Coordinates of C-alpha atoms and ligand atoms in Angstrom, one line a residue:
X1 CA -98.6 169.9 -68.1
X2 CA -101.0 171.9 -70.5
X3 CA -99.4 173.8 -73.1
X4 CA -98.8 176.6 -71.4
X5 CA -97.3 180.3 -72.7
X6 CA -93.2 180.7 -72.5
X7 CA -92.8 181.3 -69.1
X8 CA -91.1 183.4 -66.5
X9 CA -88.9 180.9 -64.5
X10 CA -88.9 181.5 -60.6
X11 CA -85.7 179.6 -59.8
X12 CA -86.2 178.5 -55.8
X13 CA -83.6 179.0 -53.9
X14 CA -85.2 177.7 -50.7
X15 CA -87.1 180.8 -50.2
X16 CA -90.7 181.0 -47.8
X17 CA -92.0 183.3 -50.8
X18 CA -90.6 181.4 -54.2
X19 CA -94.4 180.4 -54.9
X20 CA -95.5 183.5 -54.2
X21 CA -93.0 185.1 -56.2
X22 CA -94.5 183.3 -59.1
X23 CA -98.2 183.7 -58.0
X24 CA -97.7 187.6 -58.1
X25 CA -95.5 187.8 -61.8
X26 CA -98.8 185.6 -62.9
X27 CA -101.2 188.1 -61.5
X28 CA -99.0 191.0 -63.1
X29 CA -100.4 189.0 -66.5
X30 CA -97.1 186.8 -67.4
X31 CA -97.4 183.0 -67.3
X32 CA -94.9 182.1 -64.5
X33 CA -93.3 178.4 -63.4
X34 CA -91.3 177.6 -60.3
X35 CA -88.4 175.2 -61.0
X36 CA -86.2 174.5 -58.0
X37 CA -82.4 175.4 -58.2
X38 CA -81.1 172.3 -59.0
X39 CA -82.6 171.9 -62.0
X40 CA -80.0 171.4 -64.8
X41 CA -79.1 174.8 -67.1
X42 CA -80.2 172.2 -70.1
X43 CA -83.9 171.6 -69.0
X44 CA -84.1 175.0 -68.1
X45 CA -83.1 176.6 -71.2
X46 CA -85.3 173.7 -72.7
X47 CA -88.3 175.6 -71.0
X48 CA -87.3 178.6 -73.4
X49 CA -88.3 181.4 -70.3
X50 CA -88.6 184.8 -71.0
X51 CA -87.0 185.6 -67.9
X52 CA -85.7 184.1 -64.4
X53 CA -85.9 185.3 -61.2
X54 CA -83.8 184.3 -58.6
X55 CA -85.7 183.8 -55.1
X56 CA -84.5 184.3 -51.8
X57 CA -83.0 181.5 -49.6
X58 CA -81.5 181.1 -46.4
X59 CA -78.2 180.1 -47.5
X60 CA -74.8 182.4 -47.8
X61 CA -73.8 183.1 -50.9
X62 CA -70.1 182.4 -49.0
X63 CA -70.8 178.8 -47.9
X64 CA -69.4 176.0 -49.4
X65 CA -72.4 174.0 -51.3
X66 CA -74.1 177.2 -51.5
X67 CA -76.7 177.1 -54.5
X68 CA -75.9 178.7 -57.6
X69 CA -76.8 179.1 -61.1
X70 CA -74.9 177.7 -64.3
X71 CA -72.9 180.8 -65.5
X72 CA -74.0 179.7 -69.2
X73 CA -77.4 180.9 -68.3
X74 CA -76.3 184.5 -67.2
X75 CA -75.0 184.6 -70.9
X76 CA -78.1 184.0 -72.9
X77 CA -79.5 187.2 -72.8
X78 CA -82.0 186.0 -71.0
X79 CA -83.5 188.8 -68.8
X80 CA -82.6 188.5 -65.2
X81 CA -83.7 189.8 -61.8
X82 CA -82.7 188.9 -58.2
X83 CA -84.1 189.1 -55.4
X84 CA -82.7 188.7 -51.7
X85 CA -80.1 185.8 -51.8
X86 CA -80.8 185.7 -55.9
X87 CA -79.9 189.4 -55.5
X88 CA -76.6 188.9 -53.7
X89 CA -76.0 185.8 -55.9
X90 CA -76.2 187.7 -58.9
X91 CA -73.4 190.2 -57.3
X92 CA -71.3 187.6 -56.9
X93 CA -71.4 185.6 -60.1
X94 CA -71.5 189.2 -62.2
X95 CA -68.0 190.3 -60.4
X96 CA -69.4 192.5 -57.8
X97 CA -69.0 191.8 -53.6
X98 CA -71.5 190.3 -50.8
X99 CA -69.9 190.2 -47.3
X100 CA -71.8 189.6 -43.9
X101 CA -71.2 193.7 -42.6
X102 CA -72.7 192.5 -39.3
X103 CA -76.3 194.9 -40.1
X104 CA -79.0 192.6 -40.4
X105 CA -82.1 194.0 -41.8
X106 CA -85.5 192.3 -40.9
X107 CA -89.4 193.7 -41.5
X108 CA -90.1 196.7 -43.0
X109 CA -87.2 198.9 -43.7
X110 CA -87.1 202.7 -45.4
X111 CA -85.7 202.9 -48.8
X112 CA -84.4 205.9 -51.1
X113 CA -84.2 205.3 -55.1
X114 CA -82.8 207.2 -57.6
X115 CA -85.2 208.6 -59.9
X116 CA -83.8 207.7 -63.1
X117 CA -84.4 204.1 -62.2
X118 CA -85.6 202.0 -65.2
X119 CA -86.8 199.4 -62.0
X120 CA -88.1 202.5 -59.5
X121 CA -89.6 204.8 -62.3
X122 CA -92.8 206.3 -61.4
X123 CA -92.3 205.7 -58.0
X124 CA -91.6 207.9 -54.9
X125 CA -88.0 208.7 -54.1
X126 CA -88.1 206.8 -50.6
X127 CA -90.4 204.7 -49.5
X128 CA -90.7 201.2 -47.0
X129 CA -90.1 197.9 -48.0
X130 CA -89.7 194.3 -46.7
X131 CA -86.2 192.8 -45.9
X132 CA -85.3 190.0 -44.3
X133 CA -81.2 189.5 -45.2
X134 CA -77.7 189.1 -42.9
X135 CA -75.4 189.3 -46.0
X136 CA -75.5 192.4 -48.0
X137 CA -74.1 193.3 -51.2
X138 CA -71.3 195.8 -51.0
X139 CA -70.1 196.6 -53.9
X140 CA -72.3 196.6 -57.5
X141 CA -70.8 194.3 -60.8
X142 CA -68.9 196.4 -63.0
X143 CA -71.4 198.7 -65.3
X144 CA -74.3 197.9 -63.4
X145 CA -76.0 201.4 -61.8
X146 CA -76.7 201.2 -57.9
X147 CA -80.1 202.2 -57.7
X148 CA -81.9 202.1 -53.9
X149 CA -80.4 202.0 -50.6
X150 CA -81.4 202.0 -46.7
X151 CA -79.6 203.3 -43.5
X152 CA -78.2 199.9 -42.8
X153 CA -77.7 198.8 -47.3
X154 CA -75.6 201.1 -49.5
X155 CA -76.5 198.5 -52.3
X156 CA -80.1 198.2 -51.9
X157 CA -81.1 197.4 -55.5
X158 CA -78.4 197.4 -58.9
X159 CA -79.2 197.2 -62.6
X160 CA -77.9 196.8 -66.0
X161 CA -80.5 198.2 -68.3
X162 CA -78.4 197.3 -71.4
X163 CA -77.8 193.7 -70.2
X164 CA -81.1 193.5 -68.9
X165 CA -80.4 192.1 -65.3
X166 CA -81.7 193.9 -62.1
X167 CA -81.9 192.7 -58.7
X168 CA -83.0 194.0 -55.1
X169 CA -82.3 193.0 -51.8
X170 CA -85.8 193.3 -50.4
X171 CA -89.2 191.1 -51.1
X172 CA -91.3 193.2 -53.6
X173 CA -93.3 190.1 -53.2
X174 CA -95.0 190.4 -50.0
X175 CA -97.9 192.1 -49.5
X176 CA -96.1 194.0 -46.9
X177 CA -93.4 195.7 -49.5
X178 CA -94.9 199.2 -50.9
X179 CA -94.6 198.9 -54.7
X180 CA -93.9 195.4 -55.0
X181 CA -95.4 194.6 -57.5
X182 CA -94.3 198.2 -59.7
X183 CA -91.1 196.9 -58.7
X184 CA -91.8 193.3 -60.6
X185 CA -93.6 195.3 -63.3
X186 CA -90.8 197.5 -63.8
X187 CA -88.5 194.4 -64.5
X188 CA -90.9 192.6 -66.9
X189 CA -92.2 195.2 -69.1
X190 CA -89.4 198.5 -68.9
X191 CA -86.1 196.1 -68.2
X192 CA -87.1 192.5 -70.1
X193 CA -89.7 194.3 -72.8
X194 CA -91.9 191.8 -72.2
X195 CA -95.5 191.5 -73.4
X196 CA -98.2 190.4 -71.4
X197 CA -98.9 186.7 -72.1
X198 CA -101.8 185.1 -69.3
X199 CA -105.3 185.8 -68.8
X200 CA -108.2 184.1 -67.4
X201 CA -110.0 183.9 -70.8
X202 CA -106.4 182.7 -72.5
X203 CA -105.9 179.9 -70.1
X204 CA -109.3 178.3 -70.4
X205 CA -109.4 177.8 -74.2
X206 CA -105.8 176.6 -73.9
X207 CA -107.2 174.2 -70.5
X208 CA -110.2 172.8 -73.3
X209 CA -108.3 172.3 -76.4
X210 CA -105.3 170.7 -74.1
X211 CA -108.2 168.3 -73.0
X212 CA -109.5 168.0 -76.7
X213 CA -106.4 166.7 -78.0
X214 CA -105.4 164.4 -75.4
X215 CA -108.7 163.0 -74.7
X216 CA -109.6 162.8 -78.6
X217 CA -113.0 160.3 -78.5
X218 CA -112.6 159.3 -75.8
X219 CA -114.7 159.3 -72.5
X220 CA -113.7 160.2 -69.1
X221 CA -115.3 160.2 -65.6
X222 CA -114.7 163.0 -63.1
X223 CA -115.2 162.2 -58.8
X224 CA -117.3 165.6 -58.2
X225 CA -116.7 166.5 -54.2
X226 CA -118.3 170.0 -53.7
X227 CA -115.4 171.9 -53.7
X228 CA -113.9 174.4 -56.0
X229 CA -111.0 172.5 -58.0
X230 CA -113.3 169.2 -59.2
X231 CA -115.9 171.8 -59.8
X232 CA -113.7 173.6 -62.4
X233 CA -112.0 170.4 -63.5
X234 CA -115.1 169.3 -64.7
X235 CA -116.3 171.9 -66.0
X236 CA -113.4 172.4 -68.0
X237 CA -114.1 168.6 -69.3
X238 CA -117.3 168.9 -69.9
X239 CA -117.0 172.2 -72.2
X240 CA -114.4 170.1 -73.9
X241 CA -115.7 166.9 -74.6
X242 CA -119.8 167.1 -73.8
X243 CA -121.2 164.3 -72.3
X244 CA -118.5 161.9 -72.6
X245 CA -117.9 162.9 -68.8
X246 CA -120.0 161.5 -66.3
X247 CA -119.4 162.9 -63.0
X248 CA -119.6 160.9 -59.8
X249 CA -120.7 162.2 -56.5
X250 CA -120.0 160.1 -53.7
X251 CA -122.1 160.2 -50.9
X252 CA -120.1 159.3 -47.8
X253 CA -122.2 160.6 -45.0
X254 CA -119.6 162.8 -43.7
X255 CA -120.9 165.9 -45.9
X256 CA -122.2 168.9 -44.5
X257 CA -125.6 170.1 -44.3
X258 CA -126.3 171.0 -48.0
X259 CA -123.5 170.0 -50.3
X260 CA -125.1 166.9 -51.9
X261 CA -128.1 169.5 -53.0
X262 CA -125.6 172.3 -54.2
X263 CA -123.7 169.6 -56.2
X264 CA -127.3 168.2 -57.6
X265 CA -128.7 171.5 -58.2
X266 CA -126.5 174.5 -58.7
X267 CA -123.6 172.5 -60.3
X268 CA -125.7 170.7 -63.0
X269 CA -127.9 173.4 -63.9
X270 CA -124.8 175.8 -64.5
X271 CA -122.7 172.9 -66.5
X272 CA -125.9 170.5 -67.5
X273 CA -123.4 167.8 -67.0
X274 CA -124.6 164.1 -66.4
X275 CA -124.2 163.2 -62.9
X276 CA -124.1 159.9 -61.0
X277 CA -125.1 160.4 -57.1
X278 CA -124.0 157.0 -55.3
X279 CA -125.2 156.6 -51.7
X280 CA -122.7 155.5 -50.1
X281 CA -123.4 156.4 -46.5
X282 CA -123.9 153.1 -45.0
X283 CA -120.8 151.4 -46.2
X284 CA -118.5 154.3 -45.0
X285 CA -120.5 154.7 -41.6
X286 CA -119.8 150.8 -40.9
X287 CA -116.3 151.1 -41.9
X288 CA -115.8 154.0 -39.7
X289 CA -117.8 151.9 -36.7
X290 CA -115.2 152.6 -33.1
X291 CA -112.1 154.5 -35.1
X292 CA -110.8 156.9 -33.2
X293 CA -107.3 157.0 -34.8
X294 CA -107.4 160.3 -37.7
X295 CA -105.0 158.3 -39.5
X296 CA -106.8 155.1 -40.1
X297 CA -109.6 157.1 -40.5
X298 CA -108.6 158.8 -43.5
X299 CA -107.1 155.0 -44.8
X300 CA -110.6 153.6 -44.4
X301 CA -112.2 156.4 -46.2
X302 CA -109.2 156.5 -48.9
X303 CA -110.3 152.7 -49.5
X304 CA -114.4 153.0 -49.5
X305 CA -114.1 156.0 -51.5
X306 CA -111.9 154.0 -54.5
X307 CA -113.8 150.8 -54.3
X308 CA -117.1 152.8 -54.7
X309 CA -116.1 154.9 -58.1
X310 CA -114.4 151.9 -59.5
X311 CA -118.1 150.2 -59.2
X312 CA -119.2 153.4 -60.4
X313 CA -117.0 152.8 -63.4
X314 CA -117.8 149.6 -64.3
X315 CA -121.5 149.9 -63.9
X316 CA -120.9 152.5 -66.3
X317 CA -119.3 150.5 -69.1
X318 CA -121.6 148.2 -68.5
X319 CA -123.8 150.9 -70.6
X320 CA -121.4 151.6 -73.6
X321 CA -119.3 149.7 -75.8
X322 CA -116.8 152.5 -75.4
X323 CA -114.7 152.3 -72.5
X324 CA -113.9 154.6 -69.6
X325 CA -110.3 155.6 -70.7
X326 CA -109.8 159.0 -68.5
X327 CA -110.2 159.7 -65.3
X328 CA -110.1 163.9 -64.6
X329 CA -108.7 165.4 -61.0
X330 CA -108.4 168.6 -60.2
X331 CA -105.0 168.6 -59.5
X332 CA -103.5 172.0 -59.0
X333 CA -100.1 173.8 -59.7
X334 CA -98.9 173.6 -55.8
X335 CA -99.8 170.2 -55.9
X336 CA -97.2 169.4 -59.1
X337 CA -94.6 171.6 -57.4
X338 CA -94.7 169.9 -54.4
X339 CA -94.2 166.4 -55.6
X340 CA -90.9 167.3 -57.2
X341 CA -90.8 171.2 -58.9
X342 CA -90.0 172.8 -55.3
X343 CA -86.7 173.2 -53.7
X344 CA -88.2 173.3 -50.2
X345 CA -90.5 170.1 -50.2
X346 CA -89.9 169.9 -46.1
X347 CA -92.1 173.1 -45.4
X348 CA -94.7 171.5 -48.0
X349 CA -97.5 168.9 -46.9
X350 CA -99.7 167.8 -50.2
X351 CA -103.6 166.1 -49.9
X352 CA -105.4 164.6 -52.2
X353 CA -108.9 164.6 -52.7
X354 CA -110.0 161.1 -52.4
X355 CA -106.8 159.1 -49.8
X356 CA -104.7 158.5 -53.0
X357 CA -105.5 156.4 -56.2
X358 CA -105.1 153.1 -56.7
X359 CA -101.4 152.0 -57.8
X360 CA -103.4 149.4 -60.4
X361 CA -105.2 152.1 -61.8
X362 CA -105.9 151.8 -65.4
X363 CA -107.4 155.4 -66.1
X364 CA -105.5 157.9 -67.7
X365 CA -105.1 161.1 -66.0
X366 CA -106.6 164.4 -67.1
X367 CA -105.8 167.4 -65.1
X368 CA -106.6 170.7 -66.7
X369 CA -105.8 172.5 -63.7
X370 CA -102.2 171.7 -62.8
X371 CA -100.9 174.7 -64.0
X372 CA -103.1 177.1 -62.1
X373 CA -103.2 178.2 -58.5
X374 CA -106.0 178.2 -56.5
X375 CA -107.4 182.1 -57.0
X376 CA -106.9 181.1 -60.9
X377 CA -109.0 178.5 -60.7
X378 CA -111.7 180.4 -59.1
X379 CA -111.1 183.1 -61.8
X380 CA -111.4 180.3 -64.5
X381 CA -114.6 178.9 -62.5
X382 CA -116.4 182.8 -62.6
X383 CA -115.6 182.7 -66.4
X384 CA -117.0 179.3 -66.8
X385 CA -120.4 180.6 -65.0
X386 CA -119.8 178.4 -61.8
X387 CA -122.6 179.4 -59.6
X388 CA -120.5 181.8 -56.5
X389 CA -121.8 179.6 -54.0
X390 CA -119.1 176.9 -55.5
X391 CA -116.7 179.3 -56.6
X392 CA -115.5 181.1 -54.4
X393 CA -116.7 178.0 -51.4
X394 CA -114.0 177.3 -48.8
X395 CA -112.0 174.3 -49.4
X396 CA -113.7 171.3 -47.2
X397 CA -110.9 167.7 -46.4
X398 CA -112.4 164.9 -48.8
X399 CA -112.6 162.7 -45.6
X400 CA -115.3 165.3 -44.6
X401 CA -116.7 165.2 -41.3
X402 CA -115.0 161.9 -40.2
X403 CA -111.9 164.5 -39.4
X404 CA -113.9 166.9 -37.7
X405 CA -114.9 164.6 -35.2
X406 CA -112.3 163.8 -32.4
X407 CA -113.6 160.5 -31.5
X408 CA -115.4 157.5 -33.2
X409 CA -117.9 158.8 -35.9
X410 CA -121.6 157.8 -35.9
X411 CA -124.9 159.4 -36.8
X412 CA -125.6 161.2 -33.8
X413 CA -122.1 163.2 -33.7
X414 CA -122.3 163.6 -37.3
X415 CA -125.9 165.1 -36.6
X416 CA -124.5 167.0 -33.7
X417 CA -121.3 168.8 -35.5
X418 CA -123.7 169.5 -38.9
X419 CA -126.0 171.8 -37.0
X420 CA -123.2 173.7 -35.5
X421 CA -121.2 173.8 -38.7
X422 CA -124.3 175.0 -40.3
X423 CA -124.8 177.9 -37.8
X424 CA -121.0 178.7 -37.8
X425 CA -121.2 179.1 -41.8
X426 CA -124.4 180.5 -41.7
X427 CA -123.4 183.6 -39.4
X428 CA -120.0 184.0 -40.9
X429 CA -121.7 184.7 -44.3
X430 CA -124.8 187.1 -42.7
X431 CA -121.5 189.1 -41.1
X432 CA -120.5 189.6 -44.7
X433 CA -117.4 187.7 -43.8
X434 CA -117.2 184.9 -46.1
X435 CA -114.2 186.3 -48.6
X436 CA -112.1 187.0 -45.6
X437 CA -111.7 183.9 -43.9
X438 CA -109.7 181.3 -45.9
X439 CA -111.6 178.3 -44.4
X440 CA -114.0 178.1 -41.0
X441 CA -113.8 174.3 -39.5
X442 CA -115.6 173.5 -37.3
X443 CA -115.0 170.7 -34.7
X444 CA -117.0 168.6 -32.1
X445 CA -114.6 167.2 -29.5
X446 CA -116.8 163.9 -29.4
X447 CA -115.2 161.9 -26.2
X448 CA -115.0 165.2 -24.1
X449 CA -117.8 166.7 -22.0
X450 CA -117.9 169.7 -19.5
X451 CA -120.2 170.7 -17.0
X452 CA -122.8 173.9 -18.0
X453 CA -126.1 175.0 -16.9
X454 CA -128.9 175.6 -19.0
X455 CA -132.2 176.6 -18.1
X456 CA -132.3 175.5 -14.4
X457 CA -130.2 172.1 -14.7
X458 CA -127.0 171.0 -15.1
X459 CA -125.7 169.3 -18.0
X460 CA -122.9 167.8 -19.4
X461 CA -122.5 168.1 -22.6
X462 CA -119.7 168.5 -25.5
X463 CA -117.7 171.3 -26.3
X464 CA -117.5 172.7 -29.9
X465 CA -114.2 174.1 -31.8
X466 CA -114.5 177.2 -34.0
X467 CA -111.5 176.9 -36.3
X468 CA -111.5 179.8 -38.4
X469 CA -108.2 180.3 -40.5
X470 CA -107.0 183.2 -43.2
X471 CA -104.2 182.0 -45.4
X472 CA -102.7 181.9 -48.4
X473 CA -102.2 178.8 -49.6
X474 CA -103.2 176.2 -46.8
X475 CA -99.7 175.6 -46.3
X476 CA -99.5 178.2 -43.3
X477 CA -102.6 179.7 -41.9
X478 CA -103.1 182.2 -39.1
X479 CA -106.2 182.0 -37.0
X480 CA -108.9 184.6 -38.1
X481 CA -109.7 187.5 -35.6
X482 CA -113.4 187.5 -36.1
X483 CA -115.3 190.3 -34.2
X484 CA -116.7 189.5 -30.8
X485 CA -119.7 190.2 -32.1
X486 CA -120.2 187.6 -34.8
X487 CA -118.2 185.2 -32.2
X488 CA -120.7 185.8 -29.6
X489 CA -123.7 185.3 -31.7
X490 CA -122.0 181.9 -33.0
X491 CA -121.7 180.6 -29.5
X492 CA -124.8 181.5 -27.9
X493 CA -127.2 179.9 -31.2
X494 CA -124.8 176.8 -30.9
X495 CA -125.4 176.2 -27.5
X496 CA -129.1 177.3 -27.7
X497 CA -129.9 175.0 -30.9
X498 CA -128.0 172.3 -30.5
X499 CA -129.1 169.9 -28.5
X500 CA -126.0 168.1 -26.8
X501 CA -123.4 171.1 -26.9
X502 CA -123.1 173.3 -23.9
X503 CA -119.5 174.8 -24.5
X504 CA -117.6 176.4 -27.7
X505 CA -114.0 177.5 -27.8
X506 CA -111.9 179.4 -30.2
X507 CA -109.1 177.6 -31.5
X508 CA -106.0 180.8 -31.1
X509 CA -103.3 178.3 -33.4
X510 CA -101.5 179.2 -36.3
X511 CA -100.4 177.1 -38.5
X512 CA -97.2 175.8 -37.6
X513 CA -97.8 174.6 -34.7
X514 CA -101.0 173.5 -35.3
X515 CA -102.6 172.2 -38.9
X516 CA -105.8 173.8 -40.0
X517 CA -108.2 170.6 -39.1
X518 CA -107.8 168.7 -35.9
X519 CA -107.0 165.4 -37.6
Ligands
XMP1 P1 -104.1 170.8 -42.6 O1 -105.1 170.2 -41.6 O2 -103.0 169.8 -43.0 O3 -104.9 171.1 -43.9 O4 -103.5 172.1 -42.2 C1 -104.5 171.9 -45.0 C2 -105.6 171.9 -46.0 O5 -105.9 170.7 -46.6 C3 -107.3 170.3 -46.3 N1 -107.2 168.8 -46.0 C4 -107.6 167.9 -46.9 N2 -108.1 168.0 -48.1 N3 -108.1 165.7 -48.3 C5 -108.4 166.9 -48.8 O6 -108.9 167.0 -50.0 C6 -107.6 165.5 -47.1 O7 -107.4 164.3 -46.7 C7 -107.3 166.7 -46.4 N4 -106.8 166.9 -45.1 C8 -106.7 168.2 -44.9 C9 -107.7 171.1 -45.1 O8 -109.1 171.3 -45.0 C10 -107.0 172.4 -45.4 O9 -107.6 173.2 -46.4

């Protein structure tokens, strides 16, 4: 972990929002962790926070094995807010009453606050927020001030100004909750007195003298894929230690129209980093020769993809009597929660850019970025003078196309599913649509073909999937309700232009059921 700022601990309770939770304290301008609620009181008072918030979670606060919090850190005068289950935990550790009173509350509810509210001030006596609770707290702890209620919740919200523990029973977190994030500013600055402690600029001089001191003289390589994250990562590396990175772009094959020239071009004339291009296309193609199953797919390409930056590697050492000590991934903060910060790992499915590393690996890790989210990374990225074009880019699977194809890979479906990709991406961005859509597969279902008529024949061709998908975090997605407008345009130039297609669908699938690429 980079040396990061005292943070604000979100304590997960199980909660859908607990990242969110910590996403929004971040973007209030406080450096925010997530630490799941098992973690020991010791290593959590080791972290020294500034505050904790308690997340919501599905659990009673009634049940046996409920989860709960150490009452040694309740008396640390540590600032302290609750929210949801965290609230109703709170009420019950602090002396006060929860009991299931048979009035659930779910979506968005009216509230009325009391106007000397240190956590409501400056906001309107009654106004709608988000709730999604069975239990409710029905009677405050002793001393602390009942401050909000609804129809159905006479203890909507409590605090203790002098104590400085607060807690609410909705989700100021959601985008959905009017004055969220007053309600989380309230608690930091007016209840905990805190002082704002993250910015863009802060976190990348911390990110390059984290990578000055652990990489010291040392030189490090960096696998560049196009996106965002390795974008960043690099740059970050490269500001820090000059041209003792070498950056390696494989060339699989399964790229998109364009992203081998963007990396070439745009990515080295904004950073002036050195850059390695390997062609790789050939070995990938012939190791992908018949595969139709998505999982060995993504093995074979996990494989081809090591074997070809460890040759990188050595050809490069081959060049210098110092060796390739680091290796740099843009691994981000998600990706650390979710292999082991997070209390709900099972709603959590993690990726990696290149299939996994090898388990002899010899490289040491550099990861600049695994204490940002994704939207910080871009803000670190626009900083750096990224070019937009790879900032604020869509995120694109390291196995590339290969998963986009539902079927055996070769040349010609390749060729096929780049022109429509092309036109998909090219008419999502005239429509001035680009920021609103999280990520826009697209997907040629290779072993299927329908009957159409073009011109005055028949033909059978394939049918194309438009995938477009808005979402937060890739974890859940929703699909995108592009105009008709900009859908019909996409489908008549795709079946006009590209020779071979005669049919494209919508894909209407969120995310669960479905996953945001077809394999
Ligand atoms: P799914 O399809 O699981 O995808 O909903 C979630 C997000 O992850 C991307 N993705 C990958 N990214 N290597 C990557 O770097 C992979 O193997 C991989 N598989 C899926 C996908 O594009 C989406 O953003």
């Amino acid at each position: 972990m980079n040396q990061a700022p005292n943070p604000v601990l979100v304590i997960d309770f199980g909660a859908q929002y607990a990242q969110l939770i910590a996403r929004r304290v971040r973007e209030l301008g406080f450096y925010s962790e997530l630490v799941p609620h098992y973690i020991s009181a010791d290593a959590l008072l080791a972290k020294k926070p500034l505050a904790i918030i308690l997340s919501g979670g599905p659990a009673s606060v009634y049940e046996s094995n409920a989860p709960s919090l150490a009452s040694e850190i309740l008396s640390k005068q540590i600032p302290v807010f609750g929210i949801c289950y965290g609230f109703q935990l709170l009420a019950k550790l602090l002396g006060g009453e929860v009991a299931q009173t048979g009035l659930r509350e779910y979506g968005a509810t009216k509230i009325s606050v009391e106007s000397n509210s240190s956590l409501f001030r400056n906001l309107p006596s009654s106004y709608q927020v988000w709730m999604s609770h069975g239990d409710s707290v029905v009677r405050a702890p002793a001393k602390f001030i009942v401050t909000a209620s609804t129809d159905g919740t006479k203890v909507a919200a409590f605090e203790d100004v002098a104590k400085r523990i607060a807690g609410v029973q909705f989700h100021p977190e959601v985008v959905h909750c009017e004055y969220g994030m007053d309600v989380l500013r309230n608690f930091l600055i007016n209840i905990s007195g805190l002082k704002l402690n993250w910015s863009t600029d802060q976190v990348l001089s911390d990110a390059i003298s984290k990578v000055q001191r652990q990489a010291g003289n040392g030189r490090a390589i960096v696998g560049l894929s196009g996106g965002v994250d390795s974008a960043v990562a690099a740059a970050i590396v490269q500001r820090a230690i000059g041209d003792r990175l070498t950056a390696v772009f494989v060339d699989h094959g399964l790229l998109r129209t364009g992203e081998r020239e963007q990396v070439e071009r745009d990515f080295v004339a904004a950073t002036g980093v050195k850059l390695v291009v390997e062609d790789a296309k050939e070995r990938f193609l012939s190791a992908l020769k018949d595969i139709t199953d998505p999982e060995q797919k993504r093995k074979i390409i996990g494989a081809q993809f090591i074997r070809v930056f460890e040759s990188v590697a050595a050809k490069l050492q081959q060049q210098s009597t110092e060796p390739i000590e680091f290796l740099v991934q843009g691994t981000l903060y998600p990706d650390v929660v979710e292999s082991g910060g997070g209390a709900s790992a099972a709603t959590i499915k993690s990726h990696h850019n290149v299939g996994g590393l090898p388990e002899d690996m010899r490289f040491k890790l550099l990861e600049p970025l695994n204490t940002l989210f994704k939207d910080e990374v871009r803000s670190v990225g626009k900083l750096l003078g990224l070019p937009t074009e790879i900032v604020n880019r869509h995120p694109f699977p390291g196995p590339g196309l290969a998963i986009r194809i539902v079927g055996s890979v070769n040349d010609e479906r390749l060729e096929i599913l780049r022109a429509a990709d092309l036109i998909a991406r090219e008419e999502l961005t005239n429509a001035g649509l680009n920021d609103q859509v999280w990520q826009f597969p697209v997907v040629l279902l290779a072993d299927v073909c329908s009957v159409g008529v073009q011109g005055d024949g028949r033909t059978y061709g394939h049918p194309i999937v438009l995938r477009p998908v808005s979402s937060e975090d890739a974890m859940t997605a929703d699909w995108s309700r592009l105009p008709y407008s900009l859908l019909a345009k996409i489908s008549s130039r795709i079946t006009n232009e590209v020779t071979g297609v005669n049919r494209v669908v919508l894909d209407i699938t969120s995310k669960p059921p479905g996953t945001i690429e077809w394999e």
